[in-house]
mmCIF file of C-alpha atoms in Angstrom:
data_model
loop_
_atom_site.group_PDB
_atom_site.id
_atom_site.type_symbol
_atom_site.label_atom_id
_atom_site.label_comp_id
_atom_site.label_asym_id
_atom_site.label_seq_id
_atom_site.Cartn_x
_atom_site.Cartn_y
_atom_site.Cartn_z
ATOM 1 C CA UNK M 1 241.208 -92.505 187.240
ATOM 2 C CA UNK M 2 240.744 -89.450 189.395
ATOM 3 C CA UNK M 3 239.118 -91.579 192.372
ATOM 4 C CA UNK M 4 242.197 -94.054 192.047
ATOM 5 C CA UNK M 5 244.494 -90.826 192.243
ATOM 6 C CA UNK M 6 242.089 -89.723 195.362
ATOM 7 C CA UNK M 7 242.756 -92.543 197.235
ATOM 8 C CA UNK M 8 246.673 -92.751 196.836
ATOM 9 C CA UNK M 9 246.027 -89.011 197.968
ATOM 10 C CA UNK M 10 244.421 -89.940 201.049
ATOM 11 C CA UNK M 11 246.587 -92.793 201.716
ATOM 12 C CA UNK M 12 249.558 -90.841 201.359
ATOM 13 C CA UNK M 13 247.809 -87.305 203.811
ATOM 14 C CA UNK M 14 246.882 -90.164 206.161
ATOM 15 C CA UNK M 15 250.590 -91.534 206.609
ATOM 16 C CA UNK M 16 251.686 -87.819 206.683
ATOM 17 C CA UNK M 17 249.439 -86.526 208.982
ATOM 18 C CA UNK M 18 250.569 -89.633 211.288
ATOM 19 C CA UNK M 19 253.944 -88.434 210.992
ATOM 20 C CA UNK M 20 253.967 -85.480 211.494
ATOM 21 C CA UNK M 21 251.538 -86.056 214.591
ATOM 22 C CA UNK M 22 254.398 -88.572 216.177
ATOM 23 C CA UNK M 23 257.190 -85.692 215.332
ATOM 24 C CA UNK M 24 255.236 -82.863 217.200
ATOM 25 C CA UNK M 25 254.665 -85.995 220.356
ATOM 26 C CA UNK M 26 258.438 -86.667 220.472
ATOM 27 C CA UNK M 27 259.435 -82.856 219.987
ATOM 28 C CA UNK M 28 256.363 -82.432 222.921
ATOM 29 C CA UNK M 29 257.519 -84.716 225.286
ATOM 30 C CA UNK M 30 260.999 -82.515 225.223
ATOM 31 C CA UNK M 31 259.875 -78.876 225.554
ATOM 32 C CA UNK M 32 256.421 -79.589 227.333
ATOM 33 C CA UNK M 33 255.414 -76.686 225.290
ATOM 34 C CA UNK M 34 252.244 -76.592 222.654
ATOM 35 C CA UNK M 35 253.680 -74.033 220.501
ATOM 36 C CA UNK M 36 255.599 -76.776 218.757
ATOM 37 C CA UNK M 37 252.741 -78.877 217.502
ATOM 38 C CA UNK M 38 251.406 -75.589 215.908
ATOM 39 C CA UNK M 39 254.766 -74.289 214.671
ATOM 40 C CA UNK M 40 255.145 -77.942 213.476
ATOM 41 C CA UNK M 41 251.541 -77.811 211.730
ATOM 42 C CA UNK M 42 252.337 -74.250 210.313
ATOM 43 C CA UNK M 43 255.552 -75.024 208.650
ATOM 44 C CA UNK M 44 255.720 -78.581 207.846
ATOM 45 C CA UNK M 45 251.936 -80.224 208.466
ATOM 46 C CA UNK M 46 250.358 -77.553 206.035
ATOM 47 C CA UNK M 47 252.954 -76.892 203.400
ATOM 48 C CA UNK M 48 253.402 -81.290 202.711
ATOM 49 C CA UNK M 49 249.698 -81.182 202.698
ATOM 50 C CA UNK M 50 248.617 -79.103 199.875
ATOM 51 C CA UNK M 51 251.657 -80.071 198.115
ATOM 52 C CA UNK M 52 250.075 -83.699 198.496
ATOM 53 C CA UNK M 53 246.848 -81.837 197.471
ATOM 54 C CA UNK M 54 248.244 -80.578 194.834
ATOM 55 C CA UNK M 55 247.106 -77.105 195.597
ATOM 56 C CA UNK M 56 248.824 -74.032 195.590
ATOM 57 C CA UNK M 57 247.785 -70.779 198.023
ATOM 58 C CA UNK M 58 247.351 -67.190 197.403
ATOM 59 C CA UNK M 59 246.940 -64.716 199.966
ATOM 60 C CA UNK M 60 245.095 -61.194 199.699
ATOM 61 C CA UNK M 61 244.951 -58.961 202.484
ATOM 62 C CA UNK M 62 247.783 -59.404 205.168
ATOM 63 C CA UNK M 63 248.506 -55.737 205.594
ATOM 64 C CA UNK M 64 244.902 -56.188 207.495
ATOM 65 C CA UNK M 65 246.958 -58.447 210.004
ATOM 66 C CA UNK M 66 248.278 -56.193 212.936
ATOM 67 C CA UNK M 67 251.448 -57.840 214.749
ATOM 68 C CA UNK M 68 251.015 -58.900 218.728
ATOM 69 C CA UNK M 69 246.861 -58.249 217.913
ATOM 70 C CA UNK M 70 245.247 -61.641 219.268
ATOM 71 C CA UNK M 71 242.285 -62.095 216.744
ATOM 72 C CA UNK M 72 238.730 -64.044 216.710
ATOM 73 C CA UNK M 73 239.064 -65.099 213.354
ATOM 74 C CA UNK M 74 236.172 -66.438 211.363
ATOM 75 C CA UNK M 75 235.883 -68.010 208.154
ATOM 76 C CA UNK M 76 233.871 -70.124 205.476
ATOM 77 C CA UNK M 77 233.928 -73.781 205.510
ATOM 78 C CA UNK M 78 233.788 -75.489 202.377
ATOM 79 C CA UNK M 79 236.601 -78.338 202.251
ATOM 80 C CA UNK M 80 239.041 -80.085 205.062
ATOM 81 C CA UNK M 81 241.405 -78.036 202.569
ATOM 82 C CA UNK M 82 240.703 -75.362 204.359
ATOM 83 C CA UNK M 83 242.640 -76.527 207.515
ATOM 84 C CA UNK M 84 246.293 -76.476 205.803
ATOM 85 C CA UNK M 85 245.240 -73.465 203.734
ATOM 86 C CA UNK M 86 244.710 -71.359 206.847
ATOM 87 C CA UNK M 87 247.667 -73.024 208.765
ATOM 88 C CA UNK M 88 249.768 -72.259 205.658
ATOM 89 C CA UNK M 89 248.104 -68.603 204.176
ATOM 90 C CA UNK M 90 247.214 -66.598 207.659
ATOM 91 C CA UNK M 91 250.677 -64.523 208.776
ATOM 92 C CA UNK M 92 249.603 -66.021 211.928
ATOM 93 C CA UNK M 93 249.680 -68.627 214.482
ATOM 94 C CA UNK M 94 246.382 -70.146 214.733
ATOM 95 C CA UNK M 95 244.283 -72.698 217.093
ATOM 96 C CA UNK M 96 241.110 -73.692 215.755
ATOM 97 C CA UNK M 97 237.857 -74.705 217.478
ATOM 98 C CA UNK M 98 236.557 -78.329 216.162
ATOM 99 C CA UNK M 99 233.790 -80.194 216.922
ATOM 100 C CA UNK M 100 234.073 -82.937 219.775
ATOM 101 C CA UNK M 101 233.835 -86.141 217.958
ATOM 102 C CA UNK M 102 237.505 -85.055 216.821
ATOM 103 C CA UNK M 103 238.554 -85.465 220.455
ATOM 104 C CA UNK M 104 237.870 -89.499 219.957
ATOM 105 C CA UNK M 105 239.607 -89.966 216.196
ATOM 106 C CA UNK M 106 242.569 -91.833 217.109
ATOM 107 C CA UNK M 107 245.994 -89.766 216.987
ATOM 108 C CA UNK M 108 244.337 -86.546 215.745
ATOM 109 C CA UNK M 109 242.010 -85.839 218.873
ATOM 110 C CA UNK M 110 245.309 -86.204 220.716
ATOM 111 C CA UNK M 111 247.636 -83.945 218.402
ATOM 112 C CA UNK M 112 245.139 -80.930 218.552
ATOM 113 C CA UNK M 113 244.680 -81.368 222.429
ATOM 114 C CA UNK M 114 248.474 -81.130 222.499
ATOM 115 C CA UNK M 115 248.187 -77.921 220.098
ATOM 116 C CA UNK M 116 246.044 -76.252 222.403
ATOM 117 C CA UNK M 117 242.749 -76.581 220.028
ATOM 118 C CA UNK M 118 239.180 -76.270 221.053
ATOM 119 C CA UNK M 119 236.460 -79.052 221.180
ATOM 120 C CA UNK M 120 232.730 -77.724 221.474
ATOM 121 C CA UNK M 121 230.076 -80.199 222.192
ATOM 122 C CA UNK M 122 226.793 -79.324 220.427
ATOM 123 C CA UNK M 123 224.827 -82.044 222.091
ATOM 124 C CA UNK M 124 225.413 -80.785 225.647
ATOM 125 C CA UNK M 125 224.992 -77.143 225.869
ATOM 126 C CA UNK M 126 226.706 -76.901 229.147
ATOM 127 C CA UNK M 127 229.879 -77.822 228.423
ATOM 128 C CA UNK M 128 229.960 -75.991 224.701
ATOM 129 C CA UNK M 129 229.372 -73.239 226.766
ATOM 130 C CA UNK M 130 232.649 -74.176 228.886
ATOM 131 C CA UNK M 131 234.382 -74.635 225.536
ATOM 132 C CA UNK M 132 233.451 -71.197 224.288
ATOM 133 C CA UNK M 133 234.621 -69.601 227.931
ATOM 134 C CA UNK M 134 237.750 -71.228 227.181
ATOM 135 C CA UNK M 135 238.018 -69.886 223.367
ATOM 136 C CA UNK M 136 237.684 -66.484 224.887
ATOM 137 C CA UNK M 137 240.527 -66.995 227.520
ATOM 138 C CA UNK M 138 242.738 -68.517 225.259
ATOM 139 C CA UNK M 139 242.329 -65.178 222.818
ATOM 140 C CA UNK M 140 242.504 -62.895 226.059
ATOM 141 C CA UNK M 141 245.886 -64.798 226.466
ATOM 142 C CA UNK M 142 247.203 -63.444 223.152
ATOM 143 C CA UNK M 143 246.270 -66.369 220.916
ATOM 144 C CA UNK M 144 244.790 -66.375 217.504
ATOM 145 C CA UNK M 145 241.742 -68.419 217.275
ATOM 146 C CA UNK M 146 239.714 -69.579 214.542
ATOM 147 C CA UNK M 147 236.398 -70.599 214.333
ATOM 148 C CA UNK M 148 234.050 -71.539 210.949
ATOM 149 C CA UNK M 149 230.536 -70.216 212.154
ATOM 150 C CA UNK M 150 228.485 -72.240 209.677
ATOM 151 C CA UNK M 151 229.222 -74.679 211.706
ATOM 152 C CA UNK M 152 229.921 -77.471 209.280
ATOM 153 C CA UNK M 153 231.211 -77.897 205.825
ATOM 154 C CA UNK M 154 229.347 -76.541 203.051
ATOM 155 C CA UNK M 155 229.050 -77.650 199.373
ATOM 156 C CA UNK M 156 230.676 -74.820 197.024
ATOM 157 C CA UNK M 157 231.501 -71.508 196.926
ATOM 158 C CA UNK M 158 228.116 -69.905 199.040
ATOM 159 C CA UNK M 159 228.172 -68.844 202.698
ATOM 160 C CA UNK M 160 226.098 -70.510 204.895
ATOM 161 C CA UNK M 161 223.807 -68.860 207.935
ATOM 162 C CA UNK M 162 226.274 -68.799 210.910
ATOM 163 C CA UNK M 163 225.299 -70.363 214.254
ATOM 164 C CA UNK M 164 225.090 -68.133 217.506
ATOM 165 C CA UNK M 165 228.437 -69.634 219.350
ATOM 166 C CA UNK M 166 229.898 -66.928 217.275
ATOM 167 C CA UNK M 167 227.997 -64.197 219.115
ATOM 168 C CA UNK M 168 228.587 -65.735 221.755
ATOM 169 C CA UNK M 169 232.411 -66.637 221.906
ATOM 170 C CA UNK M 170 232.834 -62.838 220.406
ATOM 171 C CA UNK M 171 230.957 -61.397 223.736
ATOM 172 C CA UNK M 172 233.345 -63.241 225.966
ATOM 173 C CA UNK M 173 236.580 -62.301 223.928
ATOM 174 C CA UNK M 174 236.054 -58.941 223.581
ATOM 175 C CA UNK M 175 238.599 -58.739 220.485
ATOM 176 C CA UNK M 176 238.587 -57.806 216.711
ATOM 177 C CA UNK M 177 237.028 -59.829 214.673
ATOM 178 C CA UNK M 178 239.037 -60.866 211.697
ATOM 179 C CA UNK M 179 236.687 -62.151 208.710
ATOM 180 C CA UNK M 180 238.551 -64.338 206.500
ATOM 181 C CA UNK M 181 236.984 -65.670 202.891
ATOM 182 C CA UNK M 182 238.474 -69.450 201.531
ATOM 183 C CA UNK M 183 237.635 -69.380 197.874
ATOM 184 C CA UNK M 184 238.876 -72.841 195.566
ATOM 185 C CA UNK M 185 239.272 -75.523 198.786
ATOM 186 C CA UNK M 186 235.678 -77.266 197.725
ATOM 187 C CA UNK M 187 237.211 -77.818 194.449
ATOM 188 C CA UNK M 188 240.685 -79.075 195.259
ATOM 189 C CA UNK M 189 239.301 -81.360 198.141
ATOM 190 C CA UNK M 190 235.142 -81.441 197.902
ATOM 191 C CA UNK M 191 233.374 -81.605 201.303
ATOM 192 C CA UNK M 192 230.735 -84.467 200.433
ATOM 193 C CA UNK M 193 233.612 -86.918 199.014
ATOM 194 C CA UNK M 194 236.821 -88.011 198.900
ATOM 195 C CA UNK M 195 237.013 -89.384 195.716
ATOM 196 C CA UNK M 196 237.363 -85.848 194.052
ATOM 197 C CA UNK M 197 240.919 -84.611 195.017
ATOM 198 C CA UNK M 198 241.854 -82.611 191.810
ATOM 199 C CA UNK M 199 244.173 -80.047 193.466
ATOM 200 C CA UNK M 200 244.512 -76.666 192.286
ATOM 201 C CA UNK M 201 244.282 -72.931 193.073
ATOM 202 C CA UNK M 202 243.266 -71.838 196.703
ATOM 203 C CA UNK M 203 242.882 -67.958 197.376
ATOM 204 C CA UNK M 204 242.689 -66.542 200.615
ATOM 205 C CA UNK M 205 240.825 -62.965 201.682
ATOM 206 C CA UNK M 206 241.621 -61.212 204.681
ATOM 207 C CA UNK M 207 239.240 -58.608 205.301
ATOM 208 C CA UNK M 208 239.793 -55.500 207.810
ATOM 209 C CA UNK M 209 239.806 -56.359 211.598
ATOM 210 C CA UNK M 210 235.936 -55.703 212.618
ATOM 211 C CA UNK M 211 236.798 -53.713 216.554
ATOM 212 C CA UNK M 212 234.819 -55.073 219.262
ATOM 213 C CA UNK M 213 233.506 -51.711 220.017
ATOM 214 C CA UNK M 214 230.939 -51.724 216.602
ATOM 215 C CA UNK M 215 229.503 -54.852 217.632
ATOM 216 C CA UNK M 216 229.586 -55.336 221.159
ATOM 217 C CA UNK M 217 225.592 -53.636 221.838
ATOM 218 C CA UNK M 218 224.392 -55.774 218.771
ATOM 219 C CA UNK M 219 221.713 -58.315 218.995
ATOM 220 C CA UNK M 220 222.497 -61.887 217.852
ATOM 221 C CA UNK M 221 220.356 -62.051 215.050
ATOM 222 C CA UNK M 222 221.579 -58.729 213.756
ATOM 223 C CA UNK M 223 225.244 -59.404 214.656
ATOM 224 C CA UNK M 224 225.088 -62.866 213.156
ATOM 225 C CA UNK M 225 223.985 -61.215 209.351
ATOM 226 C CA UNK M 226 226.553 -58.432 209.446
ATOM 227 C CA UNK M 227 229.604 -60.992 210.199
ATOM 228 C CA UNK M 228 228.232 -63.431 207.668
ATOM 229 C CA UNK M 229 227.960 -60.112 205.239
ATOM 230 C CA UNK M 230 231.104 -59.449 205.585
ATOM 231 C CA UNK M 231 232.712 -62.622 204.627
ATOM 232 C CA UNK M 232 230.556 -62.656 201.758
ATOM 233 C CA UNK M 233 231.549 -59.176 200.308
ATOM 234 C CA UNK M 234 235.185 -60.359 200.305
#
């Protein structure tokens, strides 16, 4: 029963999603502007979403959030939950960095390049490089940007070592770090199936704004453990 439920789930986030991806093309093509597509996924994408999941979000920490501060914000990965969840829980308007296959799925790769999002390419160092120049510009700009430093999804509620593009895109932006914890997304939506949807409780953590002036000396190996430290501790 709960896989048959999964699948109308799906069926019914996949017809959404398309929706919602034509509405944000059409309202595009009028205002030539990519804040719509994120204003669109903020306020209408996310909320249809987890009600679709059947999930429901809390949010701890938002006096962290200073207004007109442009963040590098990085957070656990557990679920594709954890998309509308930030969309929805952050007091924030967010841009997220994605891996490049998404560039090539049909309707979606288009929608985030519309919204301004980020594709890295792991296979070709060069041009992840390019990607994580561009990260940094786009925060330098004023822009929040969020980035899951394990690097992939990970089964339950542990945090995983966090790959060096964090170090990395952090150097270039020069900005707080905001460390964000997503706790309940790998049961509402697990990340190895989709035959699991059960909905439920999703809370999110915002932790204090880490200033770029604490970690900008640090080495990568050392920086890397703190930041993943202090996602865990939240």
């Amino acid at each position: 029963m709960l896989a048959l439920l999964s699948i109308l789930k799906l069926i019914l986030i996949l017809l959404w999603s398309l929706l919602a991806i034509v509405l944000a093309t059409i309202t595009y093509v009028f205002t030539w502007s990519p804040r719509i597509p994120v204003f669109l996924a903020k306020h209408l994408w996310s909320r249809t979403m987890l009600f679709l999941l059947g999930a429901r979000v809390k949010v701890h920490g938002k006096k962290h959030v200073k207004k007109g501060q442009p963040y590098l914000i990085m957070a656990n990965h557990t679920s594709y939950a954890d998309i509308p969840a930030l969309f929805r829980g952050l007091p924030l308007y967010i841009r997220f960095i994605g891996k490049d296959e998404l560039r090539k799925v049909p309707f979606l790769g288009f929608y985030m390049k519309l919204a301004g999002m980020i594709f890295i390419d792991r296979s070709n160092p060069r041009k992840g490089r390019e990607s994580i120049i561009n990260a940094a510009n786009i925060i330098k700009s004023g822009k929040n940007v969020v980035i899951f430093p394990e690097g992939t999804t990970i089964e339950g509620d542990q945090v995983a070592a966090f790959k060096r593009g964090l170090h990395l895109l952090a150097e270039d932006a020069k900005a707080p770090i905001l460390p964000v914890r997503i706790k309940g997304t790998h049961k509402v939506w697990p990340g190895n199936t989709n035959l699991k949807i059960r909905g439920g409780k999703i809370t999110i953590i915002i932790g204090e704004p880490i200033p770029y002036e604490t970690f900008k000396d640090q080495k990568t190996t050392d920086f890397l453990k703190e930041m993943k430290a202090a996602i865990e501790k939240l």
